[in-house]
Coordinates of C-alpha atoms in Angstrom, one line a residue:
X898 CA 133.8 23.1 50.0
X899 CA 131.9 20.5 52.0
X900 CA 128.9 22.1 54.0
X901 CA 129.5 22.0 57.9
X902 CA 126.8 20.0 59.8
X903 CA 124.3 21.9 61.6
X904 CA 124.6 21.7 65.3
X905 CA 121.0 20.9 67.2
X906 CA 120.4 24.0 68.1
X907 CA 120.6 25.6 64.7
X908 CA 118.6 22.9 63.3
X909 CA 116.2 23.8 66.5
X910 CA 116.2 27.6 65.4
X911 CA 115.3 26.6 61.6
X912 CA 112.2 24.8 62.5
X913 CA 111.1 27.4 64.9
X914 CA 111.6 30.1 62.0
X915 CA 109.2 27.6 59.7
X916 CA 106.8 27.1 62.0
X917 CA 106.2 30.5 62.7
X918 CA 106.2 31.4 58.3
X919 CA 103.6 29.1 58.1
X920 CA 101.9 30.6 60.8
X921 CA 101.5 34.1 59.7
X922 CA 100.6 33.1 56.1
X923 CA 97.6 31.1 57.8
X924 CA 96.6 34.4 59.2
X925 CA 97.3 36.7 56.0
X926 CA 98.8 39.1 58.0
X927 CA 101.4 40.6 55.2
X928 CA 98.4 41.1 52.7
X929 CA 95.9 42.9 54.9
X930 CA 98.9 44.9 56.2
X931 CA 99.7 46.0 52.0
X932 CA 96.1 46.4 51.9
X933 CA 95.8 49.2 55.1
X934 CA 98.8 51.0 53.3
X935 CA 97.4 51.5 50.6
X936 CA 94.1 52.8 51.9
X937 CA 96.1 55.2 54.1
X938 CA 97.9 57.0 51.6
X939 CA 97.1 60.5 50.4
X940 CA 98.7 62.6 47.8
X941 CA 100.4 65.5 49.9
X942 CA 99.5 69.2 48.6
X943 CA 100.3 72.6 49.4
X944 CA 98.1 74.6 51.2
X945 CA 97.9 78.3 51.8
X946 CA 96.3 80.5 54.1
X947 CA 93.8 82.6 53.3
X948 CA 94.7 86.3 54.2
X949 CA 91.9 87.9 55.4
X950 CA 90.5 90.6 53.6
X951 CA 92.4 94.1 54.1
X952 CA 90.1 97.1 55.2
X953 CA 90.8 100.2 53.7
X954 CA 93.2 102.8 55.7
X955 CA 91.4 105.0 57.1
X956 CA 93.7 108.6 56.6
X957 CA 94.5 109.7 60.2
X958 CA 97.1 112.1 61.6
X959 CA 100.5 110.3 61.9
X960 CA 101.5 110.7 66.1
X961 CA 105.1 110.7 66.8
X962 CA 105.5 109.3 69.9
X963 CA 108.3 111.2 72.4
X964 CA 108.6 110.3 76.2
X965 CA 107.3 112.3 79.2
X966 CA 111.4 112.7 79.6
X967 CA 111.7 114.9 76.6
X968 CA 108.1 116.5 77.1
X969 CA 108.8 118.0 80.6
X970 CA 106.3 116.0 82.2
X971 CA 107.0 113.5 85.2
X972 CA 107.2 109.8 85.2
X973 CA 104.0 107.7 85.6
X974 CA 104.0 104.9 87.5
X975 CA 101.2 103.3 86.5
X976 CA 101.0 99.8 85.9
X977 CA 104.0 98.9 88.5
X978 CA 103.4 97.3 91.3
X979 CA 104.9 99.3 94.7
X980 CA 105.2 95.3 96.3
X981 CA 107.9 94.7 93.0
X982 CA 110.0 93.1 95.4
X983 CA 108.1 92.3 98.9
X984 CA 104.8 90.8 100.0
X985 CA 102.4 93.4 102.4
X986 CA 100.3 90.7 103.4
X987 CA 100.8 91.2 107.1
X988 CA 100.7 94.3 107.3
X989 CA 98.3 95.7 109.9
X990 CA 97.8 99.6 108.3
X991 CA 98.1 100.7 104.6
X992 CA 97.9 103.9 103.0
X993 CA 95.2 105.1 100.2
X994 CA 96.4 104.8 96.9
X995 CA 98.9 108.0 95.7
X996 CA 97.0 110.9 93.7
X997 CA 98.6 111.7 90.4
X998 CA 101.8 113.4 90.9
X999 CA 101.7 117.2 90.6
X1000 CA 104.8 119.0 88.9
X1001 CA 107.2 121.3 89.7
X1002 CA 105.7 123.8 91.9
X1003 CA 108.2 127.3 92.4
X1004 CA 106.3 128.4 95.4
X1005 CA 104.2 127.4 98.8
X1006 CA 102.3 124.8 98.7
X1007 CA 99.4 124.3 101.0
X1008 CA 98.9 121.1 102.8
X1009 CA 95.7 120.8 102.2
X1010 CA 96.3 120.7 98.1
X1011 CA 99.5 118.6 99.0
X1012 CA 97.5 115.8 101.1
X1013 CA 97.2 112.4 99.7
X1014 CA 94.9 110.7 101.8
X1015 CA 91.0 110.2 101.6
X1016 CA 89.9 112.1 104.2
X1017 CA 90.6 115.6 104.0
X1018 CA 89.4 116.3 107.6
X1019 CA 92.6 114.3 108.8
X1020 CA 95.0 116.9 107.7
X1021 CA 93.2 119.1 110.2
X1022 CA 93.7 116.2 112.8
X1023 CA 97.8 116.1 111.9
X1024 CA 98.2 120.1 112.2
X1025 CA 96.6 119.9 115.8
X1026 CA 98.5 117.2 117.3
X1027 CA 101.6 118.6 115.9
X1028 CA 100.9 122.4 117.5
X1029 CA 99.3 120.8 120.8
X1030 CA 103.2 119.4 121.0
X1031 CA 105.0 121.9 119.9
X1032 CA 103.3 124.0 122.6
X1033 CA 105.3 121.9 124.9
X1034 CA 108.6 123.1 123.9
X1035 CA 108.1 127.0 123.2
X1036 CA 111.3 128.9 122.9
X1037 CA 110.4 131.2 125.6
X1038 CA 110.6 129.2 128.3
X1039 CA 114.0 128.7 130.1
X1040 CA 116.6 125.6 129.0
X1041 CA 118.0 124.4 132.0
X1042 CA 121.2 122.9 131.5
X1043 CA 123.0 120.5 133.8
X1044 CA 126.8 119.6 132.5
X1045 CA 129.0 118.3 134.7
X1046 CA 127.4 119.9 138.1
X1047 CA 127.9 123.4 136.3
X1048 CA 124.0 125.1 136.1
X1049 CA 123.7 127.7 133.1
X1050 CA 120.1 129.1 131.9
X1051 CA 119.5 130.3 128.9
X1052 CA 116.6 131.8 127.3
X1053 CA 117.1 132.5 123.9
X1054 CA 116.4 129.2 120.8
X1055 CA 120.1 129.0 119.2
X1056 CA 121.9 128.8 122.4
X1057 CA 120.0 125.7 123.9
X1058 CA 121.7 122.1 123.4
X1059 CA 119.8 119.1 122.1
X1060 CA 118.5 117.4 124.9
X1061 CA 119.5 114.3 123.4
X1062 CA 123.1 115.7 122.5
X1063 CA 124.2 116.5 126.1
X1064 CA 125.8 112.7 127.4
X1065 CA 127.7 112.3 129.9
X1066 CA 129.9 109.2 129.6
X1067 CA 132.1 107.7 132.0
X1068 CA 135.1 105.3 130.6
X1069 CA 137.7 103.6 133.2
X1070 CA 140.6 101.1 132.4
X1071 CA 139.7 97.1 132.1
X1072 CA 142.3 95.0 133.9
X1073 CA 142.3 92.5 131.4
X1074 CA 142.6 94.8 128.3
X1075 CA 145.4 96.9 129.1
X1076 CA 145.6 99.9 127.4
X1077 CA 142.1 100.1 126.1
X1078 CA 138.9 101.5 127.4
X1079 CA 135.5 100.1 127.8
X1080 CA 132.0 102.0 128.2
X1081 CA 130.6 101.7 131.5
X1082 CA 128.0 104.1 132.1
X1083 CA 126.0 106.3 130.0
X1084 CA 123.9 109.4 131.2
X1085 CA 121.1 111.2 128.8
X1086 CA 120.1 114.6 129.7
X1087 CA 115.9 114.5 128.8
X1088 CA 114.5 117.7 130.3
X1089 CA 111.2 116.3 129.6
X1090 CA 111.7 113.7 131.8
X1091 CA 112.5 115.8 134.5
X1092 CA 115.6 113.5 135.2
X1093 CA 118.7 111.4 133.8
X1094 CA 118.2 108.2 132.1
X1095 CA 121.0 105.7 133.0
X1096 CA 122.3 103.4 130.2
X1097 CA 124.2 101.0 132.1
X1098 CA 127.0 98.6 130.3
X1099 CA 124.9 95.5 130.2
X1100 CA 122.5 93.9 127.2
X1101 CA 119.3 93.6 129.3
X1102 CA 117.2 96.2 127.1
X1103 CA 119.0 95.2 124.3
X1104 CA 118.0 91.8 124.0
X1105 CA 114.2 92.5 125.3
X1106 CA 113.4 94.5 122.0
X1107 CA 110.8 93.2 120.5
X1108 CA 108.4 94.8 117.0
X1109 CA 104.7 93.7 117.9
X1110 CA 102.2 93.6 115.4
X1111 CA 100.5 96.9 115.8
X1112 CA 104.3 99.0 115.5
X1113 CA 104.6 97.5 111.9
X1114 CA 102.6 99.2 109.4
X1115 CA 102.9 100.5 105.7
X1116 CA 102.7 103.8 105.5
X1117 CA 103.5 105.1 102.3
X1118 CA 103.9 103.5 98.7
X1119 CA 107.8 102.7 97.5
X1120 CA 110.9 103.3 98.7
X1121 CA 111.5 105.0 101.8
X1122 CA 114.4 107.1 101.5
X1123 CA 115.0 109.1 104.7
X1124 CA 113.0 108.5 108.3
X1125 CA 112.6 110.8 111.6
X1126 CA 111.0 110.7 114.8
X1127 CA 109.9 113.6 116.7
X1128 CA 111.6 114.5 119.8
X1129 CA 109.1 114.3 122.0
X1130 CA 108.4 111.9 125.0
X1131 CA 104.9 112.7 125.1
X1132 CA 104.0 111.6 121.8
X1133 CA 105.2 108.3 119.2
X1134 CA 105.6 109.8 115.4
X1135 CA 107.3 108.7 112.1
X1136 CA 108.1 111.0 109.6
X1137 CA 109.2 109.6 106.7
X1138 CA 109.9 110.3 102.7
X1139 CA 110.1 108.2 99.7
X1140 CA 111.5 108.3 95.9
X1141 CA 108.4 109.6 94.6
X1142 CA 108.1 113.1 96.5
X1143 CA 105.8 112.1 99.7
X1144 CA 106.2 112.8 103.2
X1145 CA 104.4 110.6 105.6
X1146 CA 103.6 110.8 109.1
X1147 CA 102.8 108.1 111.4
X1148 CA 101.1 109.0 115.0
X1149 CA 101.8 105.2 116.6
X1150 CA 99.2 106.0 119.3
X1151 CA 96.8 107.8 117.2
X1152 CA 93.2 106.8 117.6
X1153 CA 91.8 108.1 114.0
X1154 CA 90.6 105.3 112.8
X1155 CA 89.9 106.8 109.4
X1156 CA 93.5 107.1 108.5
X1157 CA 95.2 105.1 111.4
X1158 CA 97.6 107.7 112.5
X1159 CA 99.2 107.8 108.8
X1160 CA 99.1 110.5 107.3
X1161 CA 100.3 111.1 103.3
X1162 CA 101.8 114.7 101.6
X1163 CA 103.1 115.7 98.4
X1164 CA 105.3 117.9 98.4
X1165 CA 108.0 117.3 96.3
X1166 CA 108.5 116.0 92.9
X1167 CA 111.4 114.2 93.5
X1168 CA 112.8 111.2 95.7
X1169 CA 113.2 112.6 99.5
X1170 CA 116.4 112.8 100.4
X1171 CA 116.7 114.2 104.1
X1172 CA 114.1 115.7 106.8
X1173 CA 114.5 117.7 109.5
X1174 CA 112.7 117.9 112.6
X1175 CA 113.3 121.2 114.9
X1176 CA 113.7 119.9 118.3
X1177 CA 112.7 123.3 120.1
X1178 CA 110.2 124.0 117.0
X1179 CA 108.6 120.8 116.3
X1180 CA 106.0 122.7 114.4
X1181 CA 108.6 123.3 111.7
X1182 CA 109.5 120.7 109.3
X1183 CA 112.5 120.8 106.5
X1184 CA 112.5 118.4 103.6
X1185 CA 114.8 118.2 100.8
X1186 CA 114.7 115.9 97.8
X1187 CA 115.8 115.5 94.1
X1188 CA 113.9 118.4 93.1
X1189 CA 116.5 120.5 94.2
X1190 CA 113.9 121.8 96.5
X1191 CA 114.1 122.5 100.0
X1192 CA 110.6 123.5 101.8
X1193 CA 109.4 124.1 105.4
X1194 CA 106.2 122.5 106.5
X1195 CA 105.2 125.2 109.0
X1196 CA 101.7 123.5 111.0
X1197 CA 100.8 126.8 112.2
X1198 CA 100.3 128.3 108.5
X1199 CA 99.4 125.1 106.9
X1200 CA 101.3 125.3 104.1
X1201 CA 104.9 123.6 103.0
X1202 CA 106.9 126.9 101.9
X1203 CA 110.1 126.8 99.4
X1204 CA 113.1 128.1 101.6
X1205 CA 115.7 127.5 98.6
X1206 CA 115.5 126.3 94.8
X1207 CA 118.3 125.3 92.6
X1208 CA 119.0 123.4 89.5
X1209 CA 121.2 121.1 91.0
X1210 CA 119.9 117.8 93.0
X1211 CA 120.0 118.0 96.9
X1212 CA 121.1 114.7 98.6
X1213 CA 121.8 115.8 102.1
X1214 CA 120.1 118.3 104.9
X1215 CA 121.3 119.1 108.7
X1216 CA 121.9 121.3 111.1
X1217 CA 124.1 122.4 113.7
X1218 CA 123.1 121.6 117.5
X1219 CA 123.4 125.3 118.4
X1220 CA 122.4 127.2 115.7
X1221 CA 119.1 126.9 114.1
X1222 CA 119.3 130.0 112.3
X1223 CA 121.2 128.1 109.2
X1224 CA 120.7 125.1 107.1
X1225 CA 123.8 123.1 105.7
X1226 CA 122.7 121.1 102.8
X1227 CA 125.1 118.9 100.2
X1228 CA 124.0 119.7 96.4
X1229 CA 124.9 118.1 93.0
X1230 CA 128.6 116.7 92.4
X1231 CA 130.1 117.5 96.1
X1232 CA 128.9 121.2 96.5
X1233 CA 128.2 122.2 100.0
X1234 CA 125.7 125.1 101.0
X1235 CA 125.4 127.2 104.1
X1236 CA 121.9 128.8 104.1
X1237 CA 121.0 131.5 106.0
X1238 CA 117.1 131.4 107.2
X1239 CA 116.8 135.0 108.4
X1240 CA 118.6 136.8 105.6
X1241 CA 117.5 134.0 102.7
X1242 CA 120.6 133.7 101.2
X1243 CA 123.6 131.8 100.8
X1244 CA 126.6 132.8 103.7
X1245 CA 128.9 130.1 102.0
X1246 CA 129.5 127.6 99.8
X1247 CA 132.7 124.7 99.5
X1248 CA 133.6 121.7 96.9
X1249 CA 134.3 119.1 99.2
X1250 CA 134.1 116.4 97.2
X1251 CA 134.3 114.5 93.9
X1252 CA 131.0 113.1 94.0
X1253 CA 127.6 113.9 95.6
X1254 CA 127.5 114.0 99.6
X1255 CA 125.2 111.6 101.0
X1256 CA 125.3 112.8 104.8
X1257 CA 125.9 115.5 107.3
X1258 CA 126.7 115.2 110.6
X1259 CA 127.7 117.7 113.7
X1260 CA 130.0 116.7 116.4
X1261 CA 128.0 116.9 119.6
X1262 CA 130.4 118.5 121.7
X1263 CA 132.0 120.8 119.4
X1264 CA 129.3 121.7 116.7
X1265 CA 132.1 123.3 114.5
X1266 CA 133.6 119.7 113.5
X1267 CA 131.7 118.4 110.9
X1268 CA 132.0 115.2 108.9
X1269 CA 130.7 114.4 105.2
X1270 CA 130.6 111.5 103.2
X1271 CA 130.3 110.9 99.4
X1272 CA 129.9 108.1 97.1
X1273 CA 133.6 109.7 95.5
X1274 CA 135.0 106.5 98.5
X1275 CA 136.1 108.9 101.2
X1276 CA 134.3 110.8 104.7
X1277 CA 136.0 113.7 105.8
X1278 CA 136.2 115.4 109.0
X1279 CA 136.1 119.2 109.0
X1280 CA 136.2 122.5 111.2
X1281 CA 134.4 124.9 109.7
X1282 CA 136.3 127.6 112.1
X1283 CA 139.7 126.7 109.6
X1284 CA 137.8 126.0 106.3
X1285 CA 139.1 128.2 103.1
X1286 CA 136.4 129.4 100.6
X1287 CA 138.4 127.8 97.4
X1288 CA 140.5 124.8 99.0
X1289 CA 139.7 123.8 102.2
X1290 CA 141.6 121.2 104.2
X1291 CA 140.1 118.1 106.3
X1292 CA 141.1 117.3 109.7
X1293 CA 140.8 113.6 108.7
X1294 CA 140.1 111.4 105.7
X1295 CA 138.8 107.7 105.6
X1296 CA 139.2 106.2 102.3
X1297 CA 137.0 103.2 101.4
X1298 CA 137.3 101.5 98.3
X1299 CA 133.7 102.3 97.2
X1300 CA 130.8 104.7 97.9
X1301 CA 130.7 105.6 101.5
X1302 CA 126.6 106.2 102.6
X1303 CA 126.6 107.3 105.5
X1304 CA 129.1 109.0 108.3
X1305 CA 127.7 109.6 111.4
X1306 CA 129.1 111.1 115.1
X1307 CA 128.5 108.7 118.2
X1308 CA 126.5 110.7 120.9
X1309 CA 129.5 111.6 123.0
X1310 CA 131.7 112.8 119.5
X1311 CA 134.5 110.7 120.2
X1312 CA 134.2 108.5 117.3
X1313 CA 132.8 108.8 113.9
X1314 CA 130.9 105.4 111.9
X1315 CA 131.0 105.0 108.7
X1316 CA 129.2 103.0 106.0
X1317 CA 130.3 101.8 102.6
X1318 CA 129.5 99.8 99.8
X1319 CA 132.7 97.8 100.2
X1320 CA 131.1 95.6 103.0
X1321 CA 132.7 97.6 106.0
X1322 CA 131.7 99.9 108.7
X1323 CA 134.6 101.7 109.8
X1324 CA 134.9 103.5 113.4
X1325 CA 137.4 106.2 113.5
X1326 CA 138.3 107.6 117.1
X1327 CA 141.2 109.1 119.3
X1328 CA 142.2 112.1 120.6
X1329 CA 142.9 113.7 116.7
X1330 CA 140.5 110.9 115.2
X1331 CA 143.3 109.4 114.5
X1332 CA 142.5 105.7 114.7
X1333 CA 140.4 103.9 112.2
X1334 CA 139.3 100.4 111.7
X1335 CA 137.1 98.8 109.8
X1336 CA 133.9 95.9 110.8
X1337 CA 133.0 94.1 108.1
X1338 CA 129.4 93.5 106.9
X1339 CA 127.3 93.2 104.3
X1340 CA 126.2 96.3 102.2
X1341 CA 125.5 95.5 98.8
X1342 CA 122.1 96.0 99.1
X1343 CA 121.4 95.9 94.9
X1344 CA 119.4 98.0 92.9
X1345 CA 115.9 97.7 94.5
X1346 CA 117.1 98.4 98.0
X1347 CA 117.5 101.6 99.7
X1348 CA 121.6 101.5 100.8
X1349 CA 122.4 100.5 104.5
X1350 CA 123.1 103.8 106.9
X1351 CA 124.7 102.7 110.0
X1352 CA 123.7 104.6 112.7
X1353 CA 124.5 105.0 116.6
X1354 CA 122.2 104.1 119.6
X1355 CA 121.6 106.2 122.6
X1356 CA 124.9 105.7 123.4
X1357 CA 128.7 104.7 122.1
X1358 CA 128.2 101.4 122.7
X1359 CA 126.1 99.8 119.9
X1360 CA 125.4 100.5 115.7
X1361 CA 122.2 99.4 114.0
X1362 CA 122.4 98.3 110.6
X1363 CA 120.1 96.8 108.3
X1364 CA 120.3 92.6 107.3
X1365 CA 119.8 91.4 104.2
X1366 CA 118.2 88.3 106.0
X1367 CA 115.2 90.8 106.9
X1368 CA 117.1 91.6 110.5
X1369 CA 118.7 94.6 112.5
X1370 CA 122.5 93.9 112.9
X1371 CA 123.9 95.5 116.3
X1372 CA 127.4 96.0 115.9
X1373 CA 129.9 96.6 118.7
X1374 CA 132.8 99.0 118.1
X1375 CA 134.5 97.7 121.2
X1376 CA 134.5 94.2 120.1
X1377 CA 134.9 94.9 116.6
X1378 CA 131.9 92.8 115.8
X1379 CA 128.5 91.8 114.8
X1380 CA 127.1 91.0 118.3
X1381 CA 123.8 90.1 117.6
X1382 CA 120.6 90.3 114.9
X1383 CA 117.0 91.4 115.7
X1384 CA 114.8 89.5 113.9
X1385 CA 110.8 88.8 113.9
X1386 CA 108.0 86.9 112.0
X1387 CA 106.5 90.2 111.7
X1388 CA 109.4 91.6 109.4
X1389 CA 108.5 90.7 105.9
X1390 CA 111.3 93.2 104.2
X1391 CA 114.3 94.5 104.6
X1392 CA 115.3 97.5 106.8
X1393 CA 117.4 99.9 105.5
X1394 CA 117.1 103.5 107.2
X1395 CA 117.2 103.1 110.5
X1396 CA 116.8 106.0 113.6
X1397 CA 116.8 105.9 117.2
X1398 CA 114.6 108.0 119.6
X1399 CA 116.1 110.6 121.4
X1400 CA 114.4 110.3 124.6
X1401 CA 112.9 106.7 124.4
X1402 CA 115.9 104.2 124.9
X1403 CA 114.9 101.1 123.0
X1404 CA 113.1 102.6 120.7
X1405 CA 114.7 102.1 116.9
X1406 CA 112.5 102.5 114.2
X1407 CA 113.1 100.8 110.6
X1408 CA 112.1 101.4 107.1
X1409 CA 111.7 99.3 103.8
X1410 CA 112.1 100.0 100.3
X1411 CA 107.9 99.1 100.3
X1412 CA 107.1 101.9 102.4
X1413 CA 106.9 99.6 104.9
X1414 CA 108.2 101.3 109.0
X1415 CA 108.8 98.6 111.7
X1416 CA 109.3 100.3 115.3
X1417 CA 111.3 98.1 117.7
X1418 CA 110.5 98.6 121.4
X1419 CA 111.9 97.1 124.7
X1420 CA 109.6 94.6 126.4

């Protein structure tokens, strides 16, 4: 077969590849490159690493190691940090670090030996502000009680009213809602005051609330679990526990400087899980936690004393308006307890629910309707004037899907709000309670955050709720809605336990899960 002739280009390309041969061979590039190789080389071996030399066992007594669970002993936290999930950079106040945690203790337990804080003096400095107030309100002075125009006095502690429980509120009919009601006109009854603070149907206040930077302030270490103010207008004070067993106080217009107004106790071995302030007896304090403890901080004998004991975890603590001879407290899977504090025993005891009850609460105008929630998914409304001792009936029951929080009473008692895990608040109202709807917003607050507690304002007209957005939701039940968020630069966490002054309107104070309390005020 004849060979094809070679275009010019191909003939180009040969010459190119030639020159270019010749070229390197000139430079003896392929040699010195064989040459390198071979230099390079090496003969790969195997190569182990010397163990070091073992030391002799020494014989020593083989430890088996068991928990602090299984030993009786409780859990030490050291090593975590109590800012796990939030930054206390801006805080203006702290709290000394914690002392270790003491155990179970079946008996009083002075406040001295329960006091957390450096200086020991300042435990002094709490007991006198809190008698110099609780002079203010002794029970032997007459409660003067104005109700409708009708004048009744009364002399003796279980018959006077909350002064923040008798409200007055005035509905009339909206033209363009027909049918429905709207709020108008709220009136407060503060015997302190010497007068009637007017709450009148427009957002003014609302909207000038404002948290400075000396009301924010960290006042105890972890999660804050429950949170009080004292009813007094005279005087600004937090009380507040956490998961670990502390009570806290915070005087907002203290000037100690040693402690700044915060002042740390431990008495309880267990997370806090509701305090009680009496409002006629502010010298007399009731805690419950975990423990299955409930104790009385009396500031007159210095000492936190054990009212009741049980094996069996206590998640809820209140009282009726009236009657502050008896404490109602929920225990272990949905037990109910009526304690008596004169006699020291139990005068009853129901199974209301399925599953632990979170909160108590006592209708205002009728102090024998009570209402419960549980994490079982429902809040019940009861009378106790009906209840049986093995089955007792509700008047009403509001199912949610998942655990309900928190169910309170509105000041006036005409509607009941409750919060559940199942991103709703419902309100339930009517003559019979008979109405209920449900507002959504967001509750799933996770695993590190205290659970949202709804709770009413100084009237019907508004809800606070804590924001996952580090704000203060303000619900309206009339409109069905989220009306408006507080928020600051000066909240760094989330607020979760929320409660409103009795006799200061504006005044809502907020706690963390970091120990952290943030107290709103209007400007």
């Amino acid at each position: 077969m004849a060979s094809q002739k070679l275009t010019e280009y191909e003939l180009k390309r040969l010459e190119n590849i030639k020159r270019n041969e010749e070229m390197v061979a000139a430079l003896k590039i392929h040699s010195t490159a064989a040459t390198l190789s071979a230099v390079t080389k090496r003969q790969r071996t195997k190569t182990y690493k010397v163990s070091p030399v073992k030391k002799p066992k020494t014989e020593a007594p083989i430890v088996i190691r068991r928990s602090l669970r299984t030993r009786g002993m409780p859990p030490d936290s050291k090593g975590l940090a109590d800012d796990f999930c939030e930054n206390f950079d801006k805080t203006p106040k702290s709290v000394s670090p914690l002392k270790p945690q003491s155990s179970r203790v079946l008996g009083p337990i002075t406040m001295k030996d329960a006091f957390s804080g450096d200086e020991i003096e300042s435990n002094q400095v709490l007991v006198g502000t809190i008698l110099s107030i609780a002079k203010k309100t002794q029970v032997d002075v007459s409660c003067k009680e104005e109700f409708n125009g009708v004048k009744d006095e009364k002399t003796t502690l279980g018959s006077c009213k909350s002064e923040a429980s008798e409200s007055l509120v005035k509905e009339e009919f909206d033209e363009n809602l027909i049918g429905k009601r709207k709020l108008v006109k709220c009136v407060v009854k503060n015997d302190h005051l010497d007068g009637l603070v007017k709450i009148e149907k427009r957002d003014s206040w609302l909207e000038s609330l404002d948290l400075k930077p000396e009301n924010v302030a960290r006042i105890m270490p972890g999660r804050i679990m429950a949170v009080k103010f004292f009813p007094s207008s005279s005087m600004r004070m937090v009380a507040a526990g956490n998961k670990f067993g502390n009570i806290a106080f915070w005087n907002v217009d203290s000037q100690d400087e040693k402690e700044n107004g915060i002042y740390l106790y431990h008495p309880h071995s267990g997370p806090i899980s509701g305090i009680l302030i009496q409002q006629y007896a502010m010298s007399k304090i009731y805690s419950c936690g975990y423990d299955g403890f409930i104790r009385l901080m009396d500031a007159e004998k210095e000492s936190f004393e054990l009212v009741h004991s049980c094996d069996d975890t206590v998640y809820s603590l209140s009282q009726q308006p009236d009657n502050s001879a008896s404490l109602y407290f929920g225990k272990g899977c949905g037990g109910l307890n009526v304690w008596d504090i004169r006699t020291g025993n139990s005068s009853k005891n129901w199974m209301l629910h399925e599953d632990r009850i979170n909160t108590i609460s006592f209708n205002s105008q009728n102090s024998n309707i009570m209402a419960t929630c549980s994490t079982d998914g429902t809040a019940c409304i009861w009378d106790l004037r009906s209840m049986s001792t093995h089955k007792p009936k509700t008047l009403r029951t509001v199912s949610h899907n998942r655990a309900v929080h928190s169910a309170y009473f509105s000041p006036s008692g005409s509607s009941l709000a409750t919060t559940s895990f199942n991103n709703n608040v419902g309100i339930t109202s009517g003559a019979n309670f008979e109405d209920t709807s449900m507002i959504y917003h967001y509750n799933c607050t996770g695993r590190w955050i205290s659970s949202f507690r709804g709770i009413w304002g100084w009237d019907d007209s508004y809800i606070f709720i804590g924001n996952m957005k580090r704000g203060v939701d303000v619900i309206s039940p009339a409109q069905r809605r989220t009306v408006m968020t507080l928020q600051s630069p000066e909240m760094s966490a989330i607020p979760c336990r929320f409660d409103a002054h009795p006799y200061e309107v504006g005044m809502l104070a907020g706690a963390t899960s970091g120990g952290q309390v943030y107290l709103w005020t209007p400007c």
